[in-house]
Short mmCIF file of C-alpha atoms in Angstrom, two decimals:
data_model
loop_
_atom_site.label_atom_id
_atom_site.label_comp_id
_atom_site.label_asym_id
_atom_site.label_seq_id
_atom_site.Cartn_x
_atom_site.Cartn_y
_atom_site.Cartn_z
CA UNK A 178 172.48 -50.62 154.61
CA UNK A 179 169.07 -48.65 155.03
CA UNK A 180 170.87 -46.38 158.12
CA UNK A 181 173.86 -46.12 156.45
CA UNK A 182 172.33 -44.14 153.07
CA UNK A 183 170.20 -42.79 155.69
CA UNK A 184 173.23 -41.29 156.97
CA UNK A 185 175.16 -40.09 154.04
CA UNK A 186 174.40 -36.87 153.27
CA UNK A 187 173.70 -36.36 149.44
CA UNK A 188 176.30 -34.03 147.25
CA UNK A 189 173.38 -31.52 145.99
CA UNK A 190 172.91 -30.41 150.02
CA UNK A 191 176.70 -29.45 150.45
CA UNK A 192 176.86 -27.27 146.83
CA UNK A 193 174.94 -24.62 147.72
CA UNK A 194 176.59 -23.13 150.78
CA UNK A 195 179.57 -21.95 148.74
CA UNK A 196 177.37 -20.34 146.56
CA UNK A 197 175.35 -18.82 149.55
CA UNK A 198 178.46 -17.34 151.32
CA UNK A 199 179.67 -16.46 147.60
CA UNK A 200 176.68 -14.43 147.51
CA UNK A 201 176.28 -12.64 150.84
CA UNK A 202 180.40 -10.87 150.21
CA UNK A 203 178.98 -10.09 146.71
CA UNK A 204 176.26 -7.88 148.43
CA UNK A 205 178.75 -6.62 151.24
CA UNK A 206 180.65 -5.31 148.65
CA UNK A 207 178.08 -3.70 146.78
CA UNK A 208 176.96 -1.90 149.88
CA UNK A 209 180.04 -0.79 150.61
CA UNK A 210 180.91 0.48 147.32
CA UNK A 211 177.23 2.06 147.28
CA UNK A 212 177.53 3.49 151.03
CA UNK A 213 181.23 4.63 149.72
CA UNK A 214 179.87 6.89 146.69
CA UNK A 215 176.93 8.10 149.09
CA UNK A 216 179.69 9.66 151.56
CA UNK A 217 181.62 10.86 148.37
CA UNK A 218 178.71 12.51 146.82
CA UNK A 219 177.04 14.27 150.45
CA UNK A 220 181.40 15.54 151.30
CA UNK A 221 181.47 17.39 147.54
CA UNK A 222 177.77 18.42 146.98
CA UNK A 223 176.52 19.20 150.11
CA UNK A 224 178.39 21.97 151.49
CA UNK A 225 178.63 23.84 147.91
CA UNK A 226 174.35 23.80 148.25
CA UNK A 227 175.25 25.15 151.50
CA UNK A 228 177.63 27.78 150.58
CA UNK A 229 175.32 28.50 147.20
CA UNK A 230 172.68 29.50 149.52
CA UNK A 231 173.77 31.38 151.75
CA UNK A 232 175.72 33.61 149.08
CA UNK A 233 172.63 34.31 147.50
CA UNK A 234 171.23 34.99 151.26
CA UNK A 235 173.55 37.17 152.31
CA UNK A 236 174.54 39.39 148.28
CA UNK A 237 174.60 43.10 148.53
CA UNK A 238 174.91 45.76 146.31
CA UNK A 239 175.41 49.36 147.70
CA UNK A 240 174.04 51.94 145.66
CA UNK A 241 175.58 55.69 144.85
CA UNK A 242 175.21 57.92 147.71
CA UNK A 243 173.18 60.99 146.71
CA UNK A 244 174.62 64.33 148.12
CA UNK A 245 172.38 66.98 149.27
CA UNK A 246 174.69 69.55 147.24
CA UNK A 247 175.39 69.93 144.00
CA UNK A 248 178.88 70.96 144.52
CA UNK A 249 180.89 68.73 143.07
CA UNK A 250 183.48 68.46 146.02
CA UNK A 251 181.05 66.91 148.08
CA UNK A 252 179.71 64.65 145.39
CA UNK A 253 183.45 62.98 145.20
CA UNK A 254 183.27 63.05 148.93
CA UNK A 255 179.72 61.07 149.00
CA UNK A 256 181.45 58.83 146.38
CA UNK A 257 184.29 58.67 148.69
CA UNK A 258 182.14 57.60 151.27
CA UNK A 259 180.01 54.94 149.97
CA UNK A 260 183.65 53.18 148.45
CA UNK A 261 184.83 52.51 151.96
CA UNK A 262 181.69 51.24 153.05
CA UNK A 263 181.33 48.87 150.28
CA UNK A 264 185.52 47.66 150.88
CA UNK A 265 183.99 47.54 154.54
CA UNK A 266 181.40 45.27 153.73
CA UNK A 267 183.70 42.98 151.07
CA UNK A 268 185.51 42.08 153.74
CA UNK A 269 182.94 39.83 155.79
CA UNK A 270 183.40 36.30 154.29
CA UNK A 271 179.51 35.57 155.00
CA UNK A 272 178.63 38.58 151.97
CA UNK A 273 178.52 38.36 148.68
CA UNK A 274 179.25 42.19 147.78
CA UNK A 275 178.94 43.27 144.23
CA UNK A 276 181.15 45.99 142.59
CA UNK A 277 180.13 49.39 142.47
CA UNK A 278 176.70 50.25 140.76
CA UNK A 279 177.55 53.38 139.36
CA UNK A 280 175.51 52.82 136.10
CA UNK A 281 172.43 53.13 139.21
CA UNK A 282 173.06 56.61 139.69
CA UNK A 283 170.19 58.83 138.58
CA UNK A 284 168.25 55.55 137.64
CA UNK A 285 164.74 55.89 137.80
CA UNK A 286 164.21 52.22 137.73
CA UNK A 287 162.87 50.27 141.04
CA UNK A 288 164.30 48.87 143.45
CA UNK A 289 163.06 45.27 142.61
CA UNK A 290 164.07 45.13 139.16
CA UNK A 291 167.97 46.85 140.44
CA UNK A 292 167.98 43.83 142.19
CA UNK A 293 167.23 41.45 139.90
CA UNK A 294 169.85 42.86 137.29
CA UNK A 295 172.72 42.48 139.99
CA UNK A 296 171.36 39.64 141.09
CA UNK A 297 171.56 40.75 145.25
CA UNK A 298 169.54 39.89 148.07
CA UNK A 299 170.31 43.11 149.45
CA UNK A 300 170.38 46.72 148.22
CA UNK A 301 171.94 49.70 150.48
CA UNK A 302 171.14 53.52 150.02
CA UNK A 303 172.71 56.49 151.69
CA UNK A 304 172.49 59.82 152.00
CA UNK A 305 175.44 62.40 152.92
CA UNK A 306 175.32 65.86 153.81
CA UNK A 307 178.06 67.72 154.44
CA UNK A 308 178.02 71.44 156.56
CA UNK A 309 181.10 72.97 157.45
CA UNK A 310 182.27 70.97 160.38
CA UNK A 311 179.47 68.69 160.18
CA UNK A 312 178.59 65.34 158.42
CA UNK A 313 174.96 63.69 158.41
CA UNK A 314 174.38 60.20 156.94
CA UNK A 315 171.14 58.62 156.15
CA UNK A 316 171.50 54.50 155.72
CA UNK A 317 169.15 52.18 154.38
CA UNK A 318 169.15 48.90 154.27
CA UNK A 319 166.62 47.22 151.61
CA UNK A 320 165.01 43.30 150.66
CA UNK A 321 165.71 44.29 146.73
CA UNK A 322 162.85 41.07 146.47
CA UNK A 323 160.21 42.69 148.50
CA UNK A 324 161.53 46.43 148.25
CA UNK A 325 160.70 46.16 152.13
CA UNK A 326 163.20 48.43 154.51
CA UNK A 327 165.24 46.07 156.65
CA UNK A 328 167.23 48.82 158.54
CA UNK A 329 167.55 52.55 158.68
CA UNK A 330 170.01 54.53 160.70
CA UNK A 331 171.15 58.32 160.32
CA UNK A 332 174.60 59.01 162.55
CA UNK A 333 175.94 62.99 163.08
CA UNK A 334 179.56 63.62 163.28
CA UNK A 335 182.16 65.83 163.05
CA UNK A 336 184.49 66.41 160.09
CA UNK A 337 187.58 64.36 160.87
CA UNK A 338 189.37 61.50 159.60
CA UNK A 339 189.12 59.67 162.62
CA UNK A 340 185.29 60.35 163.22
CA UNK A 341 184.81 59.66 159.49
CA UNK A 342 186.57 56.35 159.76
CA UNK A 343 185.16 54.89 162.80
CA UNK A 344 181.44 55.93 161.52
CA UNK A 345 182.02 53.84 158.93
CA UNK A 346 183.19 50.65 160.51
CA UNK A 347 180.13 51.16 162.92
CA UNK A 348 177.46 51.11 159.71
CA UNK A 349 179.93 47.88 158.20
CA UNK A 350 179.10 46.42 161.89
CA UNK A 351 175.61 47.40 162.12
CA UNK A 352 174.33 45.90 158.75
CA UNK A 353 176.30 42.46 159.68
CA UNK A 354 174.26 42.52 162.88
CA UNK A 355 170.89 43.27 161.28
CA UNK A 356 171.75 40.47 158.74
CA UNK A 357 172.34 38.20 161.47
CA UNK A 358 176.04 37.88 160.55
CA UNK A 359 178.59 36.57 163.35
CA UNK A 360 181.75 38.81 162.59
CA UNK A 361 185.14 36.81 163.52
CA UNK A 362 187.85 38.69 165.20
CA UNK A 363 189.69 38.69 161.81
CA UNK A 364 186.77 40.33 160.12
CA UNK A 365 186.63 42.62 163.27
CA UNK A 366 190.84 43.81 162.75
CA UNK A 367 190.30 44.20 159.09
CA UNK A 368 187.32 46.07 159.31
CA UNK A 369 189.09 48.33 161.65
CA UNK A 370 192.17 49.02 159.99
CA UNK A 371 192.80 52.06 159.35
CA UNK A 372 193.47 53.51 156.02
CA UNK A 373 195.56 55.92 154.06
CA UNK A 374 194.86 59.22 154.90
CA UNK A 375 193.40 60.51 151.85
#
């Protein structure tokens, strides 16, 4: 009788391993759920962080060109100018280009607090000049935080529509390169396209 109770295994020792096993999918569940809103959360809010950053990184604001003459003709040609840069510029997806600043235009204010107010990373200034057959531009590229000059350039060229054109896809190219931008062969086509003849 002694070996046989000996034997028997008691009713409290089998109970708990349905609770145990009960227990273990309970926390395989929560982990999955947990790891499941984890993965959720990091594919939404982790590349809009990215893609906040580098917007901010990579903002610019171009600036009126100022015109060495005071006729007007060549003012509307500086403006003229400076508006194909900036649609130029808007169309590298890596910039965040703001509209034109024309309210900047005899401003005596500096350059840190212009870009503060547009909130840009970036600020670009340019100078035209405009002789008979000949065209001088003076670029600048500026750190609006630091008012530190990133890049500065000044191209010659004669007065043509093609000349006029492909000098300014060449500054559109140059200031992606100095800001370290990689320019797809999209970009590239519509940066080149020619366009009306005006």
């Amino acid at each position: 009788k002694h070996n046989k109770q000996d034997r028997e295994i008691p009713k409290e020792v089998i109970n708990p391993k349905p609770e145990k096993s009960k227990n273990r999918k309970t926390k395989i569940i929560i982990a999955f759920f947990t790891m499941l809103a984890l993965l959720l959360l990091g594919y939404f809010a982790i590349p809009k962080l990215f893609k906040s950053s580098g917007s901010i990184e990579k903002s610019i604001a171009v600036l009126p060109f100022r015109s060495l003459s005071n006729n007007s003709t060549q003012n509307y040609f500086s403006d003229g100018f400076m508006e194909e840069l900036l649609n130029n510029l808007q169309k590298v997806k890596e910039f965040t280009v703001r509209s034109r600043a024309d309210q900047y235009r005899n401003t005596t204010k500096t350059i840190e607090s212009i870009g503060k107010e547009m909130n840009v990373k970036y600020l670009i200034k340019g100078v035209v000049d405009r002789e008979e057959d000949s065209l001088k531009v003076w670029i600048k590229l500026i750190d609006a935080e630091t008012n530190k000059l990133i890049w500065s350039n000044n191209y010659i060229s004669e007065i043509s529509i093609k000349q006029i054109f492909f000098l300014q896809t060449e500054i559109a190219k140059e200031i992606a390169g100095e800001l370290k931008t990689f320019l797809s062969l999209e970009e590239i086509l519509q940066i080149e396209k020619r366009p009306t003849e005006n």
